[in-house]
Amino acid sequence: MAKAIKKQALGRGLSALLKDPENDIKSVHDKNADKVVGNIIELEIDAIEINPFQPRSNFNEESLKELATSIKELGVIQPITVRKLDFNKYQLISGERRLRASTLVGLKTVPAYIRIANDNESLVMALVENIQRHDLDPIEIALSYQRLMDEIELTQEQMSERVGKKRSTIANYLRLLKLDPIIQTGIRDGFISMGHGRAIINIEDLDVQTDIYQKIVSQNLSVRDTEALVKSYQDSLKPKPATKAKSVSFEVAPSEKNKFTDYFGTKVDIKVAGNGKGKITIPFHSEEDFNRIVKLIKG
């Protein structure tokens, strides 16, 4: 208990230091910077602005209320992380859920780690820390990776080193952004999983993508069912092999066919198969015609 009181007192003492205009710390080289940077300090919530680089955009209200109840009873156990912008002005790097929950229960201050970072460093820290520490949905993670690529000009290989993930894992997340926006929303809202999305992405036609998405939701299809559905659609697009004309063992000359036609007085059809077998078809048009042909056969 004594250690906890001492730690809180130290945090309040450093807070007072930060409010002294004569000790405004703007870089790690400034006086007293070593006492502030990297230490846990009680900061006024009003002095903290939300990080525009925050990848999480969905916050479950029920989960937030549960965290608020826990903070009300036990306090903020894990400090948030901020970067110093100006005199008594800070920007959140990570811990937005804790900050929101603390505001819900009416706290005026929160424990925070202070860092001094430029915009690029702040972006990288915010995205990397959130990806590693929080349960972001797959689309939020994909957007975080994409933002690192676009704004910091990182390759997938470099991102792999930064976040400790395989390059193939990063590539799989990024591919989700090629899905129709309706399907991306479905993943974010939990209607389908990332596995469903990875199966659907193999179809380029966005209209077909959404048709399959509707079937997944309405029929409660599994990932395996979805993969089978996608494969069936892809197979239907493949050109069917041309049917080869069946070869015959020998040809019946037209003159021979004409002899049969002339003899029976009706057009006779002769077909020969590849194995040498065949059939002769003699059509008739009435019972009288049938009896006539029978007499000709009997001779």
mmCIF file of C-alpha atoms in Angstrom:
data_model
loop_
_atom_site.group_PDB
_atom_site.id
_atom_site.type_symbol
_atom_site.label_atom_id
_atom_site.label_comp_id
_atom_site.label_asym_id
_atom_site.label_seq_id
_atom_site.Cartn_x
_atom_site.Cartn_y
_atom_site.Cartn_z
ATOM 1 C CA MET A 1 0.000 0.000 0.000
ATOM 2 C CA ALA A 2 2.856 2.401 0.883
ATOM 3 C CA LYS A 3 4.459 1.825 -2.527
ATOM 4 C CA ALA A 4 1.171 2.584 -4.305
ATOM 5 C CA ILE A 5 0.777 5.857 -2.340
ATOM 6 C CA LYS A 6 4.371 6.815 -3.105
ATOM 7 C CA LYS A 7 3.834 6.097 -6.819
ATOM 8 C CA GLN A 8 0.669 8.218 -6.947
ATOM 9 C CA ALA A 9 2.398 11.052 -5.102
ATOM 10 C CA LEU A 10 5.276 10.916 -7.577
ATOM 11 C CA GLY A 11 2.788 11.091 -10.453
ATOM 12 C CA ARG A 12 1.128 14.152 -8.957
ATOM 13 C CA GLY A 13 4.515 15.773 -8.394
ATOM 14 C CA LEU A 14 5.472 15.305 -12.037
ATOM 15 C CA SER A 15 2.070 16.641 -13.070
ATOM 16 C CA ALA A 16 2.880 19.856 -11.235
ATOM 17 C CA LEU A 17 6.234 19.986 -13.017
ATOM 18 C CA LEU A 18 4.495 19.785 -16.392
ATOM 19 C CA LYS A 19 2.189 22.674 -15.491
ATOM 20 C CA ASP A 20 5.122 24.971 -14.777
ATOM 21 C CA PRO A 21 5.631 27.184 -17.881
ATOM 22 C CA GLU A 22 9.304 27.540 -17.004
ATOM 23 C CA ASN A 23 9.738 23.783 -17.307
ATOM 24 C CA ASP A 24 7.911 23.266 -20.606
ATOM 25 C CA ILE A 25 9.471 20.131 -22.091
ATOM 26 C CA LYS A 26 9.463 19.929 -25.876
ATOM 27 C CA SER A 27 12.243 17.434 -26.588
ATOM 28 C CA VAL A 28 14.130 14.666 -24.843
ATOM 29 C CA HIS A 29 17.085 17.053 -24.492
ATOM 30 C CA ASP A 30 15.214 19.656 -22.422
ATOM 31 C CA LYS A 31 15.767 20.082 -18.698
ATOM 32 C CA ASN A 32 13.800 17.590 -16.578
ATOM 33 C CA ALA A 33 12.829 15.583 -19.695
ATOM 34 C CA ASP A 34 14.308 12.474 -18.093
ATOM 35 C CA LYS A 35 11.891 12.890 -15.181
ATOM 36 C CA VAL A 36 8.879 13.018 -17.468
ATOM 37 C CA VAL A 37 9.416 10.991 -20.644
ATOM 38 C CA GLY A 38 8.599 7.337 -20.065
ATOM 39 C CA ASN A 39 7.242 7.913 -16.562
ATOM 40 C CA ILE A 40 3.694 7.432 -15.309
ATOM 41 C CA ILE A 41 2.082 10.809 -14.669
ATOM 42 C CA GLU A 42 -1.426 11.823 -13.635
ATOM 43 C CA LEU A 43 -2.756 13.914 -16.530
ATOM 44 C CA GLU A 44 -5.964 15.915 -16.688
ATOM 45 C CA ILE A 45 -8.354 14.305 -19.165
ATOM 46 C CA ASP A 46 -9.254 17.739 -20.547
ATOM 47 C CA ALA A 47 -5.624 18.188 -21.632
ATOM 48 C CA ILE A 48 -5.698 15.024 -23.801
ATOM 49 C CA GLU A 49 -6.984 14.984 -27.364
ATOM 50 C CA ILE A 50 -7.966 11.865 -29.277
ATOM 51 C CA ASN A 51 -5.394 10.507 -31.696
ATOM 52 C CA PRO A 52 -6.499 11.029 -35.335
ATOM 53 C CA PHE A 53 -4.393 7.977 -36.209
ATOM 54 C CA GLN A 54 -6.477 5.692 -33.976
ATOM 55 C CA PRO A 55 -7.360 2.652 -36.113
ATOM 56 C CA ARG A 56 -10.261 1.545 -33.904
ATOM 57 C CA SER A 57 -13.504 3.193 -34.985
ATOM 58 C CA ASN A 58 -16.014 0.820 -33.380
ATOM 59 C CA PHE A 59 -16.402 0.719 -29.613
ATOM 60 C CA ASN A 60 -18.816 -1.782 -28.090
ATOM 61 C CA GLU A 61 -20.976 0.232 -25.683
ATOM 62 C CA GLU A 62 -21.662 -2.697 -23.352
ATOM 63 C CA SER A 63 -17.973 -3.570 -23.126
ATOM 64 C CA LEU A 64 -17.142 0.096 -22.498
ATOM 65 C CA LYS A 65 -19.640 0.242 -19.615
ATOM 66 C CA GLU A 66 -18.132 -2.899 -18.084
ATOM 67 C CA LEU A 67 -14.663 -1.337 -18.258
ATOM 68 C CA ALA A 68 -16.041 1.874 -16.715
ATOM 69 C CA THR A 69 -17.462 -0.123 -13.795
ATOM 70 C CA SER A 70 -14.097 -1.817 -13.284
ATOM 71 C CA ILE A 71 -12.270 1.535 -13.341
ATOM 72 C CA LYS A 72 -14.754 3.001 -10.870
ATOM 73 C CA GLU A 73 -14.000 0.189 -8.418
ATOM 74 C CA LEU A 74 -10.289 -0.448 -9.045
ATOM 75 C CA GLY A 75 -9.027 2.619 -10.896
ATOM 76 C CA VAL A 76 -7.079 2.659 -14.172
ATOM 77 C CA ILE A 77 -4.705 -0.270 -13.753
ATOM 78 C CA GLN A 78 -2.868 0.071 -17.070
ATOM 79 C CA PRO A 79 -1.786 3.660 -17.906
ATOM 80 C CA ILE A 80 -2.598 5.138 -21.292
ATOM 81 C CA THR A 81 0.179 6.424 -23.579
ATOM 82 C CA VAL A 82 0.299 10.021 -24.854
ATOM 83 C CA ARG A 83 2.675 12.282 -26.694
ATOM 84 C CA LYS A 84 3.327 15.870 -25.692
ATOM 85 C CA LEU A 85 2.093 18.393 -28.244
ATOM 86 C CA ASP A 86 2.479 21.709 -26.463
ATOM 87 C CA PHE A 87 2.371 23.209 -22.995
ATOM 88 C CA ASN A 88 -0.120 21.107 -21.000
ATOM 89 C CA LYS A 89 -1.486 19.641 -24.220
ATOM 90 C CA TYR A 90 -1.238 15.967 -25.143
ATOM 91 C CA GLN A 91 -2.377 13.562 -27.818
ATOM 92 C CA LEU A 92 -3.448 9.983 -27.166
ATOM 93 C CA ILE A 93 -1.294 7.262 -28.693
ATOM 94 C CA SER A 94 -2.971 4.208 -27.169
ATOM 95 C CA GLY A 95 -5.638 3.511 -24.558
ATOM 96 C CA GLU A 96 -8.730 5.179 -26.008
ATOM 97 C CA ARG A 97 -11.078 2.642 -24.383
ATOM 98 C CA ARG A 98 -9.556 3.364 -20.983
ATOM 99 C CA LEU A 99 -9.798 7.113 -21.607
ATOM 100 C CA ARG A 100 -13.436 6.881 -22.713
ATOM 101 C CA ALA A 101 -14.356 4.658 -19.763
ATOM 102 C CA SER A 102 -12.601 7.012 -17.325
ATOM 103 C CA THR A 103 -14.619 9.901 -18.740
ATOM 104 C CA LEU A 104 -17.828 7.881 -18.330
ATOM 105 C CA VAL A 105 -17.253 7.506 -14.568
ATOM 106 C CA GLY A 106 -16.358 11.174 -14.184
ATOM 107 C CA LEU A 107 -12.601 10.929 -13.562
ATOM 108 C CA LYS A 108 -10.713 14.205 -13.991
ATOM 109 C CA THR A 109 -7.256 12.645 -14.396
ATOM 110 C CA VAL A 110 -5.776 9.387 -15.719
ATOM 111 C CA PRO A 111 -2.333 7.800 -15.335
ATOM 112 C CA ALA A 112 -0.334 8.155 -18.526
ATOM 113 C CA TYR A 113 3.056 7.390 -20.022
ATOM 114 C CA ILE A 114 4.457 10.478 -21.754
ATOM 115 C CA ARG A 115 6.363 10.292 -24.996
ATOM 116 C CA ILE A 116 7.756 12.934 -27.319
ATOM 117 C CA ALA A 117 7.265 11.950 -30.929
ATOM 118 C CA ASN A 118 6.701 13.517 -34.323
ATOM 119 C CA ASP A 119 3.602 12.769 -36.377
ATOM 120 C CA ASN A 120 5.131 9.816 -38.240
ATOM 121 C CA GLU A 121 6.459 8.245 -35.066
ATOM 122 C CA SER A 122 3.118 8.801 -33.376
ATOM 123 C CA LEU A 123 1.294 7.148 -36.244
ATOM 124 C CA VAL A 124 3.562 4.113 -36.170
ATOM 125 C CA MET A 125 3.340 3.810 -32.370
ATOM 126 C CA ALA A 126 -0.439 4.179 -32.359
ATOM 127 C CA LEU A 127 -1.039 1.658 -35.110
ATOM 128 C CA VAL A 128 1.509 -0.891 -33.938
ATOM 129 C CA GLU A 129 0.437 -0.725 -30.290
ATOM 130 C CA ASN A 130 -3.240 -1.049 -31.178
ATOM 131 C CA ILE A 131 -2.671 -3.938 -33.579
ATOM 132 C CA GLN A 132 -0.650 -5.815 -30.978
ATOM 133 C CA ARG A 133 -2.626 -5.042 -27.830
ATOM 134 C CA HIS A 134 -6.283 -4.723 -28.798
ATOM 135 C CA ASP A 135 -8.847 -6.968 -30.371
ATOM 136 C CA LEU A 136 -9.424 -4.900 -33.500
ATOM 137 C CA ASP A 137 -11.734 -6.350 -36.112
ATOM 138 C CA PRO A 138 -10.038 -7.646 -39.313
ATOM 139 C CA ILE A 139 -11.026 -4.606 -41.384
ATOM 140 C CA GLU A 140 -9.605 -2.169 -38.809
ATOM 141 C CA ILE A 141 -6.356 -4.134 -38.819
ATOM 142 C CA ALA A 142 -6.294 -4.101 -42.629
ATOM 143 C CA LEU A 143 -6.874 -0.325 -42.672
ATOM 144 C CA SER A 144 -4.066 0.113 -40.132
ATOM 145 C CA TYR A 145 -1.655 -1.829 -42.329
ATOM 146 C CA GLN A 146 -2.758 0.112 -45.398
ATOM 147 C CA ARG A 147 -2.258 3.427 -43.608
ATOM 148 C CA LEU A 148 1.277 2.468 -42.596
ATOM 149 C CA MET A 149 2.013 1.588 -46.209
ATOM 150 C CA ASP A 150 0.551 4.814 -47.574
ATOM 151 C CA GLU A 151 1.702 7.409 -45.026
ATOM 152 C CA ILE A 152 5.006 5.982 -43.801
ATOM 153 C CA GLU A 153 5.788 4.290 -47.114
ATOM 154 C CA LEU A 154 6.457 0.910 -45.581
ATOM 155 C CA THR A 155 6.563 -2.275 -47.626
ATOM 156 C CA GLN A 156 4.790 -5.407 -46.442
ATOM 157 C CA GLU A 157 8.181 -6.828 -45.491
ATOM 158 C CA GLN A 158 8.997 -3.757 -43.363
ATOM 159 C CA MET A 159 5.571 -3.904 -41.715
ATOM 160 C CA SER A 160 6.203 -7.540 -40.939
ATOM 161 C CA GLU A 161 9.292 -6.529 -38.959
ATOM 162 C CA ARG A 162 7.508 -3.637 -37.198
ATOM 163 C CA VAL A 163 4.460 -5.552 -35.985
ATOM 164 C CA GLY A 164 5.972 -9.014 -35.640
ATOM 165 C CA LYS A 165 3.607 -10.660 -38.127
ATOM 166 C CA LYS A 166 4.362 -12.822 -41.162
ATOM 167 C CA ARG A 167 4.259 -10.978 -44.472
ATOM 168 C CA SER A 168 1.658 -13.467 -45.740
ATOM 169 C CA THR A 169 -0.570 -12.622 -42.745
ATOM 170 C CA ILE A 170 -0.359 -8.916 -43.573
ATOM 171 C CA ALA A 171 -1.113 -9.644 -47.232
ATOM 172 C CA ASN A 172 -4.228 -11.630 -46.257
ATOM 173 C CA TYR A 173 -5.548 -8.708 -44.206
ATOM 174 C CA LEU A 174 -4.862 -6.185 -46.979
ATOM 175 C CA ARG A 175 -6.743 -8.331 -49.518
ATOM 176 C CA LEU A 176 -9.913 -7.874 -47.449
ATOM 177 C CA LEU A 177 -9.994 -4.225 -48.550
ATOM 178 C CA LYS A 178 -10.792 -5.433 -52.088
ATOM 179 C CA LEU A 179 -14.137 -6.749 -50.873
ATOM 180 C CA ASP A 180 -17.337 -4.851 -51.586
ATOM 181 C CA PRO A 181 -17.898 -2.229 -48.814
ATOM 182 C CA ILE A 182 -21.115 -4.013 -47.794
ATOM 183 C CA ILE A 183 -19.127 -7.178 -47.099
ATOM 184 C CA GLN A 184 -16.426 -5.237 -45.235
ATOM 185 C CA THR A 185 -19.161 -3.846 -42.988
ATOM 186 C CA GLY A 186 -20.469 -7.386 -42.495
ATOM 187 C CA ILE A 187 -17.045 -8.494 -41.244
ATOM 188 C CA ARG A 188 -16.776 -5.481 -38.904
ATOM 189 C CA ASP A 189 -20.236 -6.164 -37.480
ATOM 190 C CA GLY A 190 -19.526 -9.875 -37.028
ATOM 191 C CA PHE A 191 -22.070 -11.214 -39.525
ATOM 192 C CA ILE A 192 -19.314 -13.158 -41.289
ATOM 193 C CA SER A 193 -15.745 -14.058 -40.357
ATOM 194 C CA MET A 194 -12.418 -13.170 -41.930
ATOM 195 C CA GLY A 195 -12.373 -16.745 -43.305
ATOM 196 C CA HIS A 196 -15.609 -16.066 -45.203
ATOM 197 C CA GLY A 197 -14.106 -12.853 -46.543
ATOM 198 C CA ARG A 198 -10.930 -14.596 -47.708
ATOM 199 C CA ALA A 199 -13.063 -17.067 -49.665
ATOM 200 C CA ILE A 200 -15.244 -14.395 -51.283
ATOM 201 C CA ILE A 201 -12.258 -12.240 -52.318
ATOM 202 C CA ASN A 202 -11.360 -14.854 -54.941
ATOM 203 C CA ILE A 203 -14.306 -13.510 -56.973
ATOM 204 C CA GLU A 204 -13.638 -10.236 -58.798
ATOM 205 C CA ASP A 205 -17.245 -9.377 -59.679
ATOM 206 C CA LEU A 206 -18.559 -7.259 -56.769
ATOM 207 C CA ASP A 207 -22.191 -8.094 -57.580
ATOM 208 C CA VAL A 208 -21.441 -11.802 -57.329
ATOM 209 C CA GLN A 209 -19.525 -11.142 -54.101
ATOM 210 C CA THR A 210 -22.580 -9.532 -52.509
ATOM 211 C CA ASP A 211 -24.877 -12.326 -53.787
ATOM 212 C CA ILE A 212 -22.698 -14.916 -52.066
ATOM 213 C CA TYR A 213 -22.503 -12.750 -48.940
ATOM 214 C CA GLN A 214 -26.305 -12.664 -48.761
ATOM 215 C CA LYS A 215 -26.426 -16.461 -49.053
ATOM 216 C CA ILE A 216 -23.846 -16.846 -46.255
ATOM 217 C CA VAL A 217 -25.878 -14.659 -43.913
ATOM 218 C CA SER A 218 -29.347 -15.990 -44.811
ATOM 219 C CA GLN A 219 -28.339 -19.672 -44.867
ATOM 220 C CA ASN A 220 -25.742 -19.457 -42.072
ATOM 221 C CA LEU A 221 -23.081 -21.029 -44.305
ATOM 222 C CA SER A 222 -19.758 -22.133 -42.846
ATOM 223 C CA VAL A 223 -16.395 -21.084 -44.292
ATOM 224 C CA ARG A 224 -16.094 -24.491 -45.954
ATOM 225 C CA ASP A 225 -19.576 -24.132 -47.485
ATOM 226 C CA THR A 226 -18.576 -20.700 -48.780
ATOM 227 C CA GLU A 227 -15.371 -22.046 -50.326
ATOM 228 C CA ALA A 228 -17.414 -24.734 -52.109
ATOM 229 C CA LEU A 229 -19.890 -22.103 -53.344
ATOM 230 C CA VAL A 230 -17.069 -19.936 -54.690
ATOM 231 C CA LYS A 231 -15.419 -22.912 -56.397
ATOM 232 C CA SER A 232 -18.714 -23.881 -58.020
ATOM 233 C CA TYR A 233 -19.095 -20.357 -59.394
ATOM 234 C CA GLN A 234 -15.501 -20.293 -60.679
ATOM 235 C CA ASP A 235 -15.941 -23.696 -62.348
ATOM 236 C CA SER A 236 -19.030 -22.395 -64.142
ATOM 237 C CA LEU A 237 -16.899 -19.699 -65.772
ATOM 238 C CA LYS A 238 -14.352 -22.122 -67.215
ATOM 239 C CA PRO A 239 -14.780 -22.805 -70.955
ATOM 240 C CA LYS A 240 -16.112 -26.279 -71.579
ATOM 241 C CA PRO A 241 -13.841 -28.474 -73.708
ATOM 242 C CA ALA A 242 -15.033 -28.841 -77.272
ATOM 243 C CA THR A 243 -16.738 -32.158 -77.924
ATOM 244 C CA LYS A 244 -14.700 -34.160 -80.378
ATOM 245 C CA ALA A 245 -16.577 -35.626 -83.281
ATOM 246 C CA LYS A 246 -16.819 -39.363 -82.924
ATOM 247 C CA SER A 247 -14.725 -41.204 -85.449
ATOM 248 C CA VAL A 248 -16.249 -43.946 -87.612
ATOM 249 C CA SER A 249 -14.614 -47.157 -88.770
ATOM 250 C CA PHE A 250 -15.749 -46.758 -92.383
ATOM 251 C CA GLU A 251 -17.834 -44.483 -94.564
ATOM 252 C CA VAL A 252 -20.975 -45.485 -96.459
ATOM 253 C CA ALA A 253 -20.857 -43.840 -99.855
ATOM 254 C CA PRO A 254 -23.829 -41.609 -100.804
ATOM 255 C CA SER A 255 -24.439 -43.789 -103.829
ATOM 256 C CA GLU A 256 -24.941 -46.812 -101.563
ATOM 257 C CA LYS A 257 -27.372 -44.840 -99.401
ATOM 258 C CA ASN A 258 -29.265 -43.828 -102.527
ATOM 259 C CA LYS A 259 -29.634 -47.480 -103.520
ATOM 260 C CA PHE A 260 -31.390 -48.199 -100.210
ATOM 261 C CA THR A 261 -33.613 -45.125 -100.654
ATOM 262 C CA ASP A 262 -34.533 -46.092 -104.191
ATOM 263 C CA TYR A 263 -35.256 -49.700 -103.239
ATOM 264 C CA PHE A 264 -37.522 -48.933 -100.272
ATOM 265 C CA GLY A 265 -39.102 -45.801 -101.745
ATOM 266 C CA THR A 266 -38.314 -43.726 -98.641
ATOM 267 C CA LYS A 267 -35.204 -41.924 -97.391
ATOM 268 C CA VAL A 268 -33.100 -44.466 -95.498
ATOM 269 C CA ASP A 269 -30.641 -43.299 -92.798
ATOM 270 C CA ILE A 270 -27.419 -45.256 -92.270
ATOM 271 C CA LYS A 271 -25.121 -44.575 -89.278
ATOM 272 C CA VAL A 272 -21.786 -46.241 -88.554
ATOM 273 C CA ALA A 273 -20.010 -46.166 -85.132
ATOM 274 C CA GLY A 274 -16.297 -46.241 -84.429
ATOM 275 C CA ASN A 275 -16.327 -49.929 -83.578
ATOM 276 C CA GLY A 276 -17.760 -50.835 -86.976
ATOM 277 C CA LYS A 277 -21.289 -51.323 -85.697
ATOM 278 C CA GLY A 278 -24.193 -49.272 -87.006
ATOM 279 C CA LYS A 279 -27.865 -49.101 -87.796
ATOM 280 C CA ILE A 280 -30.148 -48.647 -90.772
ATOM 281 C CA THR A 281 -33.306 -46.630 -90.200
ATOM 282 C CA ILE A 282 -36.220 -47.110 -92.657
ATOM 283 C CA PRO A 283 -39.085 -44.699 -91.900
ATOM 284 C CA PHE A 284 -42.731 -45.406 -92.826
ATOM 285 C CA HIS A 285 -45.721 -43.067 -92.888
ATOM 286 C CA SER A 286 -48.710 -45.384 -92.447
ATOM 287 C CA GLU A 287 -49.713 -48.981 -91.835
ATOM 288 C CA GLU A 288 -50.041 -49.459 -95.562
ATOM 289 C CA ASP A 289 -46.532 -48.062 -96.083
ATOM 290 C CA PHE A 290 -45.221 -50.348 -93.315
ATOM 291 C CA ASN A 291 -46.735 -53.440 -94.967
ATOM 292 C CA ARG A 292 -45.225 -52.384 -98.296
ATOM 293 C CA ILE A 293 -41.723 -52.210 -96.796
ATOM 294 C CA VAL A 294 -42.177 -55.599 -95.076
ATOM 295 C CA LYS A 295 -43.035 -57.210 -98.438
ATOM 296 C CA LEU A 296 -39.891 -55.697 -99.970
ATOM 297 C CA ILE A 297 -37.739 -57.118 -97.160
ATOM 298 C CA LYS A 298 -39.311 -60.548 -97.441
ATOM 299 C CA GLY A 299 -38.712 -60.398 -101.173
#
